[in-house]
Amino acid sequence: MEELLESNLLRHFRIVRFLLGREWVTIGELSHALSIPSRTIRQSIGEINQYIHPAKIESSQKFGIRLAYDAQLNSFYIYASIYKQSAHFLIIENICIHQYATLAVLAEKLFISQSTLKRKIAVINQTLKKYGFWIDTKSVDIVGDERKIRFFYYCYLLEKYDVLDLVAPEQELRVIDELISEFFAQFPSLQSPERQVFSYLNKLRTMLFISFKRLKKRRRLDSHDQIDEQYSLLLSEKLSKKIAVCYHIACTKDVLHQLFFLFFNRRYAWSANDLQEKAEHDEAIAKIRHTLLAFFAKIEKSEQIVLINKDELLLLLYNATSYTWTSAKVLHNPSEDFFVNLNHYHEGFAHRIKKELVACLNREELDIYLDDSVINQLVFMLVTSWKDLMDQLEARAPRVKAGIFFNTSFEHSQFLLNDISYHLKSRLDMTLITAKTITELRQQCQHVDMLITNLSMLPSPDCHVVSIQANLTPKDFENILAVYSEIVNANVTASRQ
């Protein structure tokens, strides 16, 4: 939904997204990649630097440009800074959190004219209507598919603020926390360790905060969104009074079902057995469950690894499809950062299972929302919740024959061999090449897949060459792993042909 940004901020967003995770790039490279004129990029850099401080896009006549920030910042800070510049998102956010009787009142709040506000809303609606909801200027509210509206605001608040404490007043946070406490007490199965951590509770708080705001405006989930009536929640009289004072809402059974629709809708499965029972009575659920199991079987066979906690993963991925009603990101899903700095071998694994997941989910007509952001979210859940995955990957990682030849002392060469072996012993079979001439070196290179050396202008040997520093740097290890992945992927491709 990045197209919700104003044109200049959309350009800033694309520039920042390209620079994140990269070292120096030239203006020409950036211009070619994004189809933005070099002059416009130079102007945009100055504009971006005005609002991302203390982060900065640095410039060098020799190297080009790069995005630099110190250890206390990360990509979330950069994206949040872009959000804060957008009048479009400010309008959307104010409509969510506050109530306005007329457009004139909202315009006064935002310090813009009513005509300007109407023009901006018209632009915003061109994008929002594609997703099934829009801003209604008469009610000064977002209307349309209520599930999608709530999920959109859920993603937005987490992307912009990360923690609900930066948005919700302390009184509302206390009420929400008491509600969660009473909810968990009545449903002990939810009191698992993975749900008793800040991240999960922060997301649940955010969901409830948005639901309260929508219910206060008399916005309810559509009648076709069926509630499983076998589940009911009883609140203490004390908490019910607090909710009535804070939100002016009576805690009826229907209201509580609306608040916890994530859990009380007919599609949500409380356990693997519950999912199996639901699949026996609902063809749509059965198709999703069958598709996910087929996907698991496919990757176990192709990757030769075992899903130790298959039932847990099945439940996790299935439930994710039951509450994802629109795109899983507005500008940037923080979960996607997980894949940015995977080492090359693990990156290849993640790419392969993502490709297989897309193929499996598109093979059937499933009653779920899918786009690239949702696929990335499902892959993130799978990879991070798969027990012993990294141990299995390391155990089956192909080994590559590597020789080391340095134009330096014997002792230094041995030191480097030991250093590389210590860090990459599961990937490389290391050999010290003892050639006394370049001719002998080329002959010995026929017996290895990779040569690691400090000679960058060697006559082409019959293997891959990695030129490294006399003292190994993180970049050197990255280059070695890149070549390792290139060799392994070439071997895998050849074996499958």
CSV table of C-alpha atoms in Angstrom, one decimal:
chain,number,residue,atom,x,y,z
A,1,MET,CA,0.0,0.0,0.0
A,2,GLU,CA,3.0,2.3,-0.4
A,3,GLU,CA,1.0,4.1,-3.1
A,4,LEU,CA,-0.9,5.8,-0.2
A,5,LEU,CA,2.2,8.0,0.2
A,6,GLU,CA,2.4,11.4,-1.5
A,7,SER,CA,4.5,11.3,-4.7
A,8,ASN,CA,7.6,12.8,-3.2
A,9,LEU,CA,7.5,10.6,-0.1
A,10,LEU,CA,6.9,7.5,-2.3
A,11,ARG,CA,10.1,8.4,-4.1
A,12,HIS,CA,11.9,8.8,-0.7
A,13,PHE,CA,10.5,5.5,0.4
A,14,ARG,CA,11.8,3.7,-2.8
A,15,ILE,CA,15.3,5.3,-2.4
A,16,VAL,CA,15.5,4.4,1.3
A,17,ARG,CA,14.3,0.8,0.7
A,18,PHE,CA,17.0,0.4,-2.0
A,19,LEU,CA,19.8,1.7,0.2
A,20,LEU,CA,18.9,-0.3,3.3
A,21,GLY,CA,21.1,-3.3,3.7
A,22,ARG,CA,23.5,-2.2,1.0
A,23,GLU,CA,27.0,-0.6,1.1
A,24,TRP,CA,28.0,2.2,-1.2
A,25,VAL,CA,26.1,2.6,-4.5
A,26,THR,CA,26.5,5.2,-7.2
A,27,ILE,CA,23.8,7.7,-8.1
A,28,GLY,CA,23.9,6.2,-11.5
A,29,GLU,CA,23.2,2.7,-10.2
A,30,LEU,CA,20.3,4.0,-8.1
A,31,SER,CA,18.9,6.0,-10.9
A,32,HIS,CA,19.0,3.0,-13.2
A,33,ALA,CA,17.4,0.6,-10.6
A,34,LEU,CA,14.6,3.0,-9.7
A,35,SER,CA,14.1,4.8,-13.0
A,36,ILE,CA,14.5,8.2,-11.2
A,37,PRO,CA,16.6,10.9,-12.8
A,38,SER,CA,20.0,11.5,-11.0
A,39,ARG,CA,19.2,15.1,-10.4
A,40,THR,CA,16.0,14.2,-8.7
A,41,ILE,CA,17.8,11.7,-6.5
A,42,ARG,CA,20.3,14.3,-5.4
A,43,GLN,CA,17.5,16.7,-4.5
A,44,SER,CA,15.7,13.9,-2.7
A,45,ILE,CA,18.7,13.0,-0.6
A,46,GLY,CA,18.8,16.5,0.9
A,47,GLU,CA,15.0,16.3,1.7
A,48,ILE,CA,15.3,12.8,3.3
A,49,ASN,CA,18.3,13.9,5.5
A,50,GLN,CA,16.2,16.7,6.9
A,51,TYR,CA,13.8,14.3,8.7
A,52,ILE,CA,15.8,11.0,9.3
A,53,HIS,CA,18.4,12.6,11.6
A,54,PRO,CA,20.5,11.2,13.3
A,55,ALA,CA,20.5,8.7,10.4
A,56,LYS,CA,21.9,10.1,7.2
A,57,ILE,CA,22.4,9.4,3.5
A,58,GLU,CA,26.2,9.9,3.2
A,59,SER,CA,27.8,11.0,-0.1
A,60,SER,CA,31.3,10.3,-1.4
A,61,GLN,CA,32.8,11.4,-4.7
A,62,LYS,CA,34.8,8.1,-4.8
A,63,PHE,CA,32.2,5.6,-3.6
A,64,GLY,CA,28.7,7.1,-4.2
A,65,ILE,CA,26.0,7.2,-1.5
A,66,ARG,CA,24.9,5.0,1.4
A,67,LEU,CA,22.4,5.1,4.3
A,68,ALA,CA,24.3,5.3,7.6
A,69,TYR,CA,23.0,5.2,11.2
A,70,ASP,CA,24.5,4.1,14.5
A,71,ALA,CA,23.8,1.0,16.6
A,72,GLN,CA,20.8,2.4,18.5
A,73,LEU,CA,18.7,2.8,15.2
A,74,ASN,CA,17.4,0.3,12.7
A,75,SER,CA,15.3,0.2,9.6
A,76,PHE,CA,12.1,0.6,11.7
A,77,TYR,CA,13.2,4.1,12.6
A,78,ILE,CA,13.8,5.1,9.0
A,79,TYR,CA,10.4,3.8,7.8
A,80,ALA,CA,8.6,5.4,10.8
A,81,SER,CA,10.3,8.7,9.9
A,82,ILE,CA,8.7,8.6,6.4
A,83,TYR,CA,5.3,7.8,7.9
A,84,LYS,CA,5.5,10.9,10.1
A,85,GLN,CA,6.0,13.1,7.1
A,86,SER,CA,2.8,12.0,5.3
A,87,ALA,CA,-0.3,14.1,5.6
A,88,HIS,CA,-2.2,11.2,4.0
A,89,PHE,CA,-1.4,8.8,6.8
A,90,LEU,CA,-2.0,11.5,9.4
A,91,ILE,CA,-5.5,11.9,8.0
A,92,ILE,CA,-6.1,8.1,8.1
A,93,GLU,CA,-4.7,7.8,11.6
A,94,ASN,CA,-6.8,10.7,13.0
A,95,ILE,CA,-10.0,9.2,11.5
A,96,CYS,CA,-9.2,5.9,13.3
A,97,ILE,CA,-8.3,7.2,16.7
A,98,HIS,CA,-10.7,10.1,17.1
A,99,GLN,CA,-14.2,11.0,16.2
A,100,TYR,CA,-15.0,14.1,14.1
A,101,ALA,CA,-18.5,15.4,13.5
A,102,THR,CA,-17.7,17.1,10.2
A,103,LEU,CA,-14.8,17.5,7.7
A,104,ALA,CA,-14.5,21.0,8.9
A,105,VAL,CA,-13.6,19.9,12.4
A,106,LEU,CA,-11.0,17.5,11.1
A,107,ALA,CA,-9.5,20.1,8.8
A,108,GLU,CA,-9.2,22.5,11.7
A,109,LYS,CA,-7.4,19.8,13.7
A,110,LEU,CA,-4.9,19.2,10.9
A,111,PHE,CA,-4.4,22.9,10.2
A,112,ILE,CA,-5.5,22.6,6.5
A,113,SER,CA,-8.4,24.0,4.5
A,114,GLN,CA,-11.5,21.9,4.1
A,115,SER,CA,-11.0,22.0,0.3
A,116,THR,CA,-7.5,20.7,0.6
A,117,LEU,CA,-8.7,17.9,2.9
A,118,LYS,CA,-11.3,16.9,0.4
A,119,ARG,CA,-8.7,16.7,-2.3
A,120,LYS,CA,-6.4,14.6,-0.2
A,121,ILE,CA,-9.2,12.2,0.8
A,122,ALA,CA,-10.1,11.8,-2.9
A,123,VAL,CA,-6.5,10.8,-3.6
A,124,ILE,CA,-6.4,8.4,-0.6
A,125,ASN,CA,-9.6,6.7,-1.6
A,126,GLN,CA,-8.2,5.9,-5.1
A,127,THR,CA,-5.9,3.4,-3.3
A,128,LEU,CA,-8.0,2.3,-0.4
A,129,LYS,CA,-11.0,1.3,-2.6
A,130,LYS,CA,-8.8,-1.3,-4.2
A,131,TYR,CA,-8.6,-3.0,-0.8
A,132,GLY,CA,-12.3,-2.9,0.0
A,133,PHE,CA,-12.7,0.2,2.2
A,134,TRP,CA,-12.5,4.0,1.9
A,135,ILE,CA,-13.0,7.2,3.8
A,136,ASP,CA,-16.6,8.4,3.8
A,137,THR,CA,-16.7,12.2,4.0
A,138,LYS,CA,-20.2,12.4,5.4
A,139,SER,CA,-19.5,10.3,8.5
A,140,VAL,CA,-15.8,11.3,8.6
A,141,ASP,CA,-14.9,7.6,9.0
A,142,ILE,CA,-13.5,4.7,7.1
A,143,VAL,CA,-16.2,2.3,5.8
A,144,GLY,CA,-16.3,-0.9,3.9
A,145,ASP,CA,-15.2,-4.4,4.8
A,146,GLU,CA,-14.8,-4.1,8.6
A,147,ARG,CA,-12.4,-7.0,8.9
A,148,LYS,CA,-10.0,-5.4,6.4
A,149,ILE,CA,-10.3,-2.0,8.0
A,150,ARG,CA,-9.3,-3.4,11.4
A,151,PHE,CA,-6.4,-5.5,10.0
A,152,PHE,CA,-5.2,-2.5,8.0
A,153,TYR,CA,-5.1,-0.3,11.1
A,154,TYR,CA,-3.4,-3.1,13.1
A,155,CYS,CA,-0.6,-3.3,10.5
A,156,TYR,CA,-0.3,0.5,10.3
A,157,LEU,CA,0.0,1.2,14.0
A,158,LEU,CA,2.6,-1.6,14.5
A,159,GLU,CA,4.6,-0.3,11.5
A,160,LYS,CA,4.6,3.3,12.5
A,161,TYR,CA,4.8,3.1,16.3
A,162,ASP,CA,5.9,-0.5,17.0
A,163,VAL,CA,4.5,-0.3,20.6
A,164,LEU,CA,0.9,0.7,21.5
A,165,ASP,CA,2.2,2.7,24.5
A,166,LEU,CA,3.1,5.5,22.0
A,167,VAL,CA,-0.5,5.8,20.8
A,168,ALA,CA,-2.9,4.8,23.5
A,169,PRO,CA,-3.5,6.8,26.7
A,170,GLU,CA,-2.3,5.1,29.9
A,171,GLN,CA,-5.9,4.7,31.1
A,172,GLU,CA,-6.9,2.8,28.0
A,173,LEU,CA,-3.8,0.6,28.2
A,174,ARG,CA,-4.6,-0.4,31.8
A,175,VAL,CA,-8.2,-1.3,30.8
A,176,ILE,CA,-6.9,-3.4,27.8
A,177,ASP,CA,-4.4,-5.2,30.0
A,178,GLU,CA,-7.1,-6.1,32.5
A,179,LEU,CA,-9.3,-7.4,29.7
A,180,ILE,CA,-6.4,-9.6,28.4
A,181,SER,CA,-5.8,-10.9,31.9
A,182,GLU,CA,-9.4,-12.0,32.4
A,183,PHE,CA,-9.6,-13.4,28.9
A,184,PHE,CA,-6.5,-15.6,29.4
A,185,ALA,CA,-7.7,-16.7,32.8
A,186,GLN,CA,-10.9,-18.1,31.1
A,187,PHE,CA,-9.0,-19.7,28.2
A,188,PRO,CA,-5.9,-21.4,29.8
A,189,SER,CA,-4.8,-22.9,26.5
A,190,LEU,CA,-3.7,-19.4,25.5
A,191,GLN,CA,-1.3,-19.2,28.4
A,192,SER,CA,1.5,-20.8,26.5
A,193,PRO,CA,5.1,-19.4,26.8
A,194,GLU,CA,5.0,-18.0,23.2
A,195,ARG,CA,1.9,-15.9,24.2
A,196,GLN,CA,3.3,-14.6,27.4
A,197,VAL,CA,5.9,-12.3,25.8
A,198,PHE,CA,5.9,-8.6,25.1
A,199,SER,CA,5.6,-8.9,21.3
A,200,TYR,CA,2.5,-11.1,21.3
A,201,LEU,CA,0.8,-9.1,24.0
A,202,ASN,CA,1.6,-5.8,22.2
A,203,LYS,CA,0.0,-7.2,19.1
A,204,LEU,CA,-3.1,-8.3,21.1
A,205,ARG,CA,-3.3,-4.9,22.8
A,206,THR,CA,-3.2,-3.2,19.4
A,207,MET,CA,-5.9,-5.4,18.0
A,208,LEU,CA,-8.2,-4.7,21.0
A,209,PHE,CA,-7.4,-1.0,20.9
A,210,ILE,CA,-8.5,-0.8,17.3
A,211,SER,CA,-11.6,-2.9,17.9
A,212,PHE,CA,-12.6,-0.6,20.8
A,213,LYS,CA,-12.3,2.4,18.6
A,214,ARG,CA,-14.4,0.9,15.9
A,215,LEU,CA,-17.1,-0.3,18.3
A,216,LYS,CA,-17.2,3.1,19.9
A,217,LYS,CA,-18.1,4.4,16.4
A,218,ARG,CA,-20.8,1.7,16.1
A,219,ARG,CA,-18.7,-0.1,13.4
A,220,ARG,CA,-19.3,-3.8,13.7
A,221,LEU,CA,-18.1,-6.8,11.9
A,222,ASP,CA,-20.4,-7.8,9.0
A,223,SER,CA,-23.2,-10.3,9.7
A,224,HIS,CA,-21.7,-12.8,7.4
A,225,ASP,CA,-18.6,-13.0,9.7
A,226,GLN,CA,-19.9,-15.9,11.7
A,227,ILE,CA,-19.2,-16.2,15.4
A,228,ASP,CA,-18.7,-19.5,17.1
A,229,GLU,CA,-21.4,-19.3,19.8
A,230,GLN,CA,-20.0,-22.1,21.9
A,231,TYR,CA,-17.3,-19.7,23.2
A,232,SER,CA,-18.4,-17.0,25.6
A,233,LEU,CA,-16.4,-14.6,27.8
A,234,LEU,CA,-17.7,-13.3,31.2
A,235,LEU,CA,-16.1,-10.2,32.6
A,236,SER,CA,-16.0,-9.0,36.2
A,237,GLU,CA,-18.4,-6.3,37.0
A,238,LYS,CA,-15.5,-4.0,37.9
A,239,LEU,CA,-13.9,-4.4,34.5
A,240,SER,CA,-17.2,-4.0,32.7
A,241,LYS,CA,-17.7,-0.6,34.5
A,242,LYS,CA,-14.2,0.5,33.5
A,243,ILE,CA,-14.8,-0.3,29.9
A,244,ALA,CA,-18.1,1.5,30.0
A,245,VAL,CA,-16.4,4.6,31.4
A,246,CYS,CA,-13.4,4.5,29.1
A,247,TYR,CA,-15.2,3.6,25.8
A,248,HIS,CA,-18.9,4.2,26.5
A,249,ILE,CA,-19.6,0.6,25.5
A,250,ALA,CA,-21.7,-2.0,27.3
A,251,CYS,CA,-19.9,-5.4,27.5
A,252,THR,CA,-22.6,-7.6,26.0
A,253,LYS,CA,-21.8,-11.0,24.7
A,254,ASP,CA,-21.9,-9.7,21.1
A,255,VAL,CA,-19.4,-6.9,22.0
A,256,LEU,CA,-17.0,-9.3,23.6
A,257,HIS,CA,-17.3,-11.6,20.6
A,258,GLN,CA,-16.5,-8.6,18.3
A,259,LEU,CA,-13.5,-7.7,20.5
A,260,PHE,CA,-12.1,-11.2,20.3
A,261,PHE,CA,-13.2,-12.1,16.9
A,262,LEU,CA,-9.7,-13.3,16.1
A,263,PHE,CA,-10.4,-16.2,18.5
A,264,PHE,CA,-14.2,-16.5,18.3
A,265,ASN,CA,-14.7,-16.7,14.6
A,266,ARG,CA,-15.7,-20.1,13.2
A,267,ARG,CA,-12.5,-20.5,11.3
A,268,TYR,CA,-10.1,-20.1,14.2
A,269,ALA,CA,-8.7,-23.4,15.5
A,270,TRP,CA,-7.7,-23.7,19.1
A,271,SER,CA,-5.7,-26.9,18.6
A,272,ALA,CA,-4.6,-29.4,15.9
A,273,ASN,CA,-7.4,-31.6,16.8
A,274,ASP,CA,-9.9,-28.7,16.7
A,275,LEU,CA,-8.6,-27.9,13.2
A,276,GLN,CA,-9.0,-31.5,12.1
A,277,GLU,CA,-12.6,-31.5,13.4
A,278,LYS,CA,-13.4,-28.2,11.6
A,279,ALA,CA,-11.9,-29.6,8.4
A,280,GLU,CA,-14.3,-32.6,8.6
A,281,HIS,CA,-17.3,-30.3,8.5
A,282,ASP,CA,-16.1,-27.4,6.3
A,283,GLU,CA,-14.8,-28.0,2.8
A,284,ALA,CA,-13.0,-24.6,2.7
A,285,ILE,CA,-11.0,-25.3,5.9
A,286,ALA,CA,-10.3,-28.9,4.7
A,287,LYS,CA,-8.7,-27.5,1.5
A,288,ILE,CA,-6.5,-25.1,3.4
A,289,ARG,CA,-5.4,-27.8,5.8
A,290,HIS,CA,-4.7,-30.3,3.0
A,291,THR,CA,-2.8,-27.7,1.0
A,292,LEU,CA,-0.5,-26.9,4.0
A,293,LEU,CA,0.1,-30.6,4.7
A,294,ALA,CA,1.0,-31.2,1.0
A,295,PHE,CA,3.4,-28.2,1.2
A,296,PHE,CA,5.1,-29.7,4.3
A,297,ALA,CA,5.4,-33.1,2.7
A,298,LYS,CA,6.9,-31.5,-0.4
A,299,ILE,CA,9.6,-29.5,1.4
A,300,GLU,CA,10.5,-32.4,3.7
A,301,LYS,CA,11.2,-34.5,0.7
A,302,SER,CA,12.9,-31.9,-1.5
A,303,GLU,CA,15.0,-30.4,1.4
A,304,GLN,CA,15.6,-33.8,3.1
A,305,ILE,CA,14.7,-32.4,6.6
A,306,VAL,CA,12.0,-33.2,9.1
A,307,LEU,CA,9.3,-30.9,10.5
A,308,ILE,CA,9.6,-32.1,14.1
A,309,ASN,CA,6.7,-29.9,15.3
A,310,LYS,CA,4.4,-30.4,12.3
A,311,ASP,CA,1.1,-30.1,14.1
A,312,GLU,CA,2.2,-26.9,15.8
A,313,LEU,CA,3.4,-25.4,12.5
A,314,LEU,CA,0.2,-26.5,10.7
A,315,LEU,CA,-2.0,-24.8,13.4
A,316,LEU,CA,0.2,-21.6,13.3
A,317,LEU,CA,0.1,-21.2,9.5
A,318,TYR,CA,-3.6,-22.1,9.2
A,319,ASN,CA,-4.7,-19.6,11.8
A,320,ALA,CA,-2.6,-16.9,10.2
A,321,THR,CA,-4.7,-17.4,7.0
A,322,SER,CA,-7.9,-17.2,9.1
A,323,TYR,CA,-7.2,-13.6,10.3
A,324,THR,CA,-5.2,-12.1,7.4
A,325,TRP,CA,-8.0,-10.3,5.5
A,326,THR,CA,-5.9,-7.9,3.4
A,327,SER,CA,-2.2,-7.1,2.8
A,328,ALA,CA,0.1,-7.9,5.7
A,329,LYS,CA,1.9,-4.6,5.3
A,330,VAL,CA,1.3,-1.0,4.6
A,331,LEU,CA,4.8,0.2,3.8
A,332,HIS,CA,7.0,-2.4,5.5
A,333,ASN,CA,6.5,-5.5,7.5
A,334,PRO,CA,9.2,-5.7,10.2
A,335,SER,CA,9.2,-9.5,9.9
A,336,GLU,CA,10.7,-9.1,6.4
A,337,ASP,CA,13.9,-7.8,7.9
A,338,PHE,CA,14.6,-11.3,9.1
A,339,PHE,CA,15.4,-12.4,5.5
A,340,VAL,CA,17.6,-9.4,4.6
A,341,ASN,CA,20.8,-10.6,6.3
A,342,LEU,CA,20.4,-14.4,6.1
A,343,ASN,CA,23.7,-16.0,5.1
A,344,HIS,CA,23.6,-17.1,1.5
A,345,TYR,CA,23.0,-20.8,2.1
A,346,HIS,CA,20.0,-20.1,4.4
A,347,GLU,CA,18.8,-17.4,2.0
A,348,GLY,CA,18.7,-20.1,-0.7
A,349,PHE,CA,16.6,-22.4,1.5
A,350,ALA,CA,14.2,-19.6,2.4
A,351,HIS,CA,13.8,-18.7,-1.3
A,352,ARG,CA,13.1,-22.3,-2.2
A,353,ILE,CA,10.4,-22.9,0.4
A,354,LYS,CA,8.8,-19.6,-0.4
A,355,LYS,CA,8.6,-20.6,-4.1
A,356,GLU,CA,7.1,-24.0,-3.1
A,357,LEU,CA,4.6,-22.3,-0.8
A,358,VAL,CA,3.4,-20.0,-3.5
A,359,ALA,CA,3.1,-23.0,-5.9
A,360,CYS,CA,1.0,-25.0,-3.4
A,361,LEU,CA,-1.3,-22.2,-2.3
A,362,ASN,CA,-2.0,-21.2,-6.0
A,363,ARG,CA,-2.6,-24.8,-7.0
A,364,GLU,CA,-6.0,-24.7,-5.3
A,365,GLU,CA,-8.7,-22.1,-5.1
A,366,LEU,CA,-8.5,-21.3,-1.4
A,367,ASP,CA,-10.8,-19.0,0.5
A,368,ILE,CA,-7.9,-16.9,1.8
A,369,TYR,CA,-6.2,-13.6,1.1
A,370,LEU,CA,-2.8,-13.9,-0.6
A,371,ASP,CA,-0.2,-11.4,-1.8
A,372,ASP,CA,3.6,-11.3,-1.5
A,373,SER,CA,3.4,-9.7,2.0
A,374,VAL,CA,1.2,-12.6,3.3
A,375,ILE,CA,3.5,-15.2,1.8
A,376,ASN,CA,6.6,-13.5,3.4
A,377,GLN,CA,4.7,-13.5,6.7
A,378,LEU,CA,3.9,-17.2,6.5
A,379,VAL,CA,7.5,-18.1,5.6
A,380,PHE,CA,8.7,-16.0,8.5
A,381,MET,CA,6.4,-17.9,10.9
A,382,LEU,CA,7.5,-21.2,9.5
A,383,VAL,CA,11.2,-20.6,9.6
A,384,THR,CA,11.3,-19.0,13.0
A,385,SER,CA,8.9,-21.6,14.6
A,386,TRP,CA,10.4,-24.7,13.1
A,387,LYS,CA,12.2,-26.6,15.9
A,388,ASP,CA,15.8,-27.5,15.2
A,389,LEU,CA,15.6,-26.1,11.7
A,390,MET,CA,19.0,-24.4,11.8
A,391,ASP,CA,20.7,-27.5,13.3
A,392,GLN,CA,19.2,-29.6,10.5
A,393,LEU,CA,20.3,-27.2,7.8
A,394,GLU,CA,23.8,-27.0,9.2
A,395,ALA,CA,24.0,-30.8,9.5
A,396,ARG,CA,23.0,-31.4,5.9
A,397,ALA,CA,24.9,-28.4,4.4
A,398,PRO,CA,26.9,-29.5,1.4
A,399,ARG,CA,30.7,-29.4,1.9
A,400,VAL,CA,32.9,-27.6,-0.6
A,401,LYS,CA,36.6,-28.3,-1.1
A,402,ALA,CA,38.5,-25.1,-0.5
A,403,GLY,CA,42.2,-24.4,-0.9
A,404,ILE,CA,44.1,-21.5,0.7
A,405,PHE,CA,47.1,-20.0,-0.9
A,406,PHE,CA,48.6,-16.7,0.4
A,407,ASN,CA,51.6,-14.8,-0.8
A,408,THR,CA,52.8,-14.5,2.8
A,409,SER,CA,54.5,-16.5,5.5
A,410,PHE,CA,53.7,-20.2,6.1
A,411,GLU,CA,52.6,-19.4,9.7
A,412,HIS,CA,50.2,-16.7,8.5
A,413,SER,CA,48.7,-19.0,5.9
A,414,GLN,CA,48.2,-21.7,8.6
A,415,PHE,CA,46.7,-19.1,10.9
A,416,LEU,CA,44.1,-18.0,8.2
A,417,LEU,CA,43.3,-21.7,7.4
A,418,ASN,CA,42.5,-22.3,11.1
A,419,ASP,CA,40.5,-19.1,11.4
A,420,ILE,CA,38.3,-19.9,8.4
A,421,SER,CA,38.0,-23.6,9.4
A,422,TYR,CA,36.8,-22.5,12.9
A,423,HIS,CA,34.0,-20.3,11.5
A,424,LEU,CA,33.0,-22.4,8.4
A,425,LYS,CA,34.0,-25.9,9.4
A,426,SER,CA,30.5,-27.2,8.5
A,427,ARG,CA,30.8,-25.8,5.0
A,428,LEU,CA,34.4,-26.1,3.8
A,429,ASP,CA,36.9,-28.8,3.7
A,430,MET,CA,40.0,-26.7,4.0
A,431,THR,CA,43.4,-27.5,2.4
A,432,LEU,CA,46.7,-25.6,2.5
A,433,ILE,CA,48.0,-25.4,-1.0
A,434,THR,CA,51.8,-25.6,-1.0
A,435,ALA,CA,52.5,-24.8,-4.6
A,436,LYS,CA,55.9,-23.2,-5.3
A,437,THR,CA,55.0,-21.7,-8.7
A,438,ILE,CA,52.0,-20.3,-10.4
A,439,THR,CA,52.0,-23.3,-12.7
A,440,GLU,CA,51.9,-25.7,-9.8
A,441,LEU,CA,49.1,-23.6,-8.2
A,442,ARG,CA,46.9,-23.9,-11.3
A,443,GLN,CA,47.5,-27.7,-11.3
A,444,GLN,CA,46.6,-28.1,-7.6
A,445,CYS,CA,43.5,-25.9,-8.1
A,446,GLN,CA,42.0,-28.6,-10.3
A,447,HIS,CA,41.4,-30.6,-7.0
A,448,VAL,CA,39.4,-27.9,-5.2
A,449,ASP,CA,36.2,-26.0,-5.8
A,450,MET,CA,37.3,-22.7,-4.3
A,451,LEU,CA,40.6,-20.9,-3.9
A,452,ILE,CA,40.9,-18.4,-1.1
A,453,THR,CA,43.9,-16.1,-1.7
A,454,ASN,CA,45.3,-12.6,-1.4
A,455,LEU,CA,46.3,-12.6,-5.0
A,456,SER,CA,43.6,-10.8,-6.9
A,457,MET,CA,45.2,-11.0,-10.4
A,458,LEU,CA,45.9,-14.7,-10.7
A,459,PRO,CA,45.8,-16.3,-14.2
A,460,SER,CA,42.4,-18.1,-14.3
A,461,PRO,CA,42.6,-21.3,-12.3
A,462,ASP,CA,40.1,-24.1,-12.8
A,463,CYS,CA,38.0,-23.2,-9.7
A,464,HIS,CA,36.2,-20.2,-8.1
A,465,VAL,CA,38.5,-17.6,-6.6
A,466,VAL,CA,37.9,-15.5,-3.5
A,467,SER,CA,40.3,-12.7,-2.8
A,468,ILE,CA,40.4,-11.7,0.9
A,469,GLN,CA,42.4,-9.4,3.3
A,470,ALA,CA,45.4,-10.4,5.3
A,471,ASN,CA,43.2,-10.2,8.4
A,472,LEU,CA,39.8,-11.6,7.8
A,473,THR,CA,36.8,-9.1,7.9
A,474,PRO,CA,33.1,-9.8,8.0
A,475,LYS,CA,33.0,-8.8,4.4
A,476,ASP,CA,35.5,-11.5,3.5
A,477,PHE,CA,33.4,-14.2,5.2
A,478,GLU,CA,30.4,-12.9,3.4
A,479,ASN,CA,32.3,-13.2,0.0
A,480,ILE,CA,33.4,-16.7,0.9
A,481,LEU,CA,29.8,-17.7,1.7
A,482,ALA,CA,28.5,-16.1,-1.5
A,483,VAL,CA,30.9,-18.2,-3.6
A,484,TYR,CA,30.0,-21.3,-1.5
A,485,SER,CA,26.3,-20.7,-2.3
A,486,GLU,CA,27.1,-20.2,-5.9
A,487,ILE,CA,29.0,-23.6,-6.1
A,488,VAL,CA,26.3,-25.4,-4.1
A,489,ASN,CA,23.4,-24.0,-6.1
A,490,ALA,CA,25.2,-24.9,-9.4
A,491,ASN,CA,25.6,-28.4,-8.1
A,492,VAL,CA,22.0,-28.7,-7.0
A,493,THR,CA,20.8,-27.4,-10.4
A,494,ALA,CA,23.0,-29.8,-12.2
A,495,SER,CA,21.8,-32.7,-10.1
A,496,ARG,CA,18.1,-31.9,-10.8
A,497,GLN,CA,18.5,-31.6,-14.6
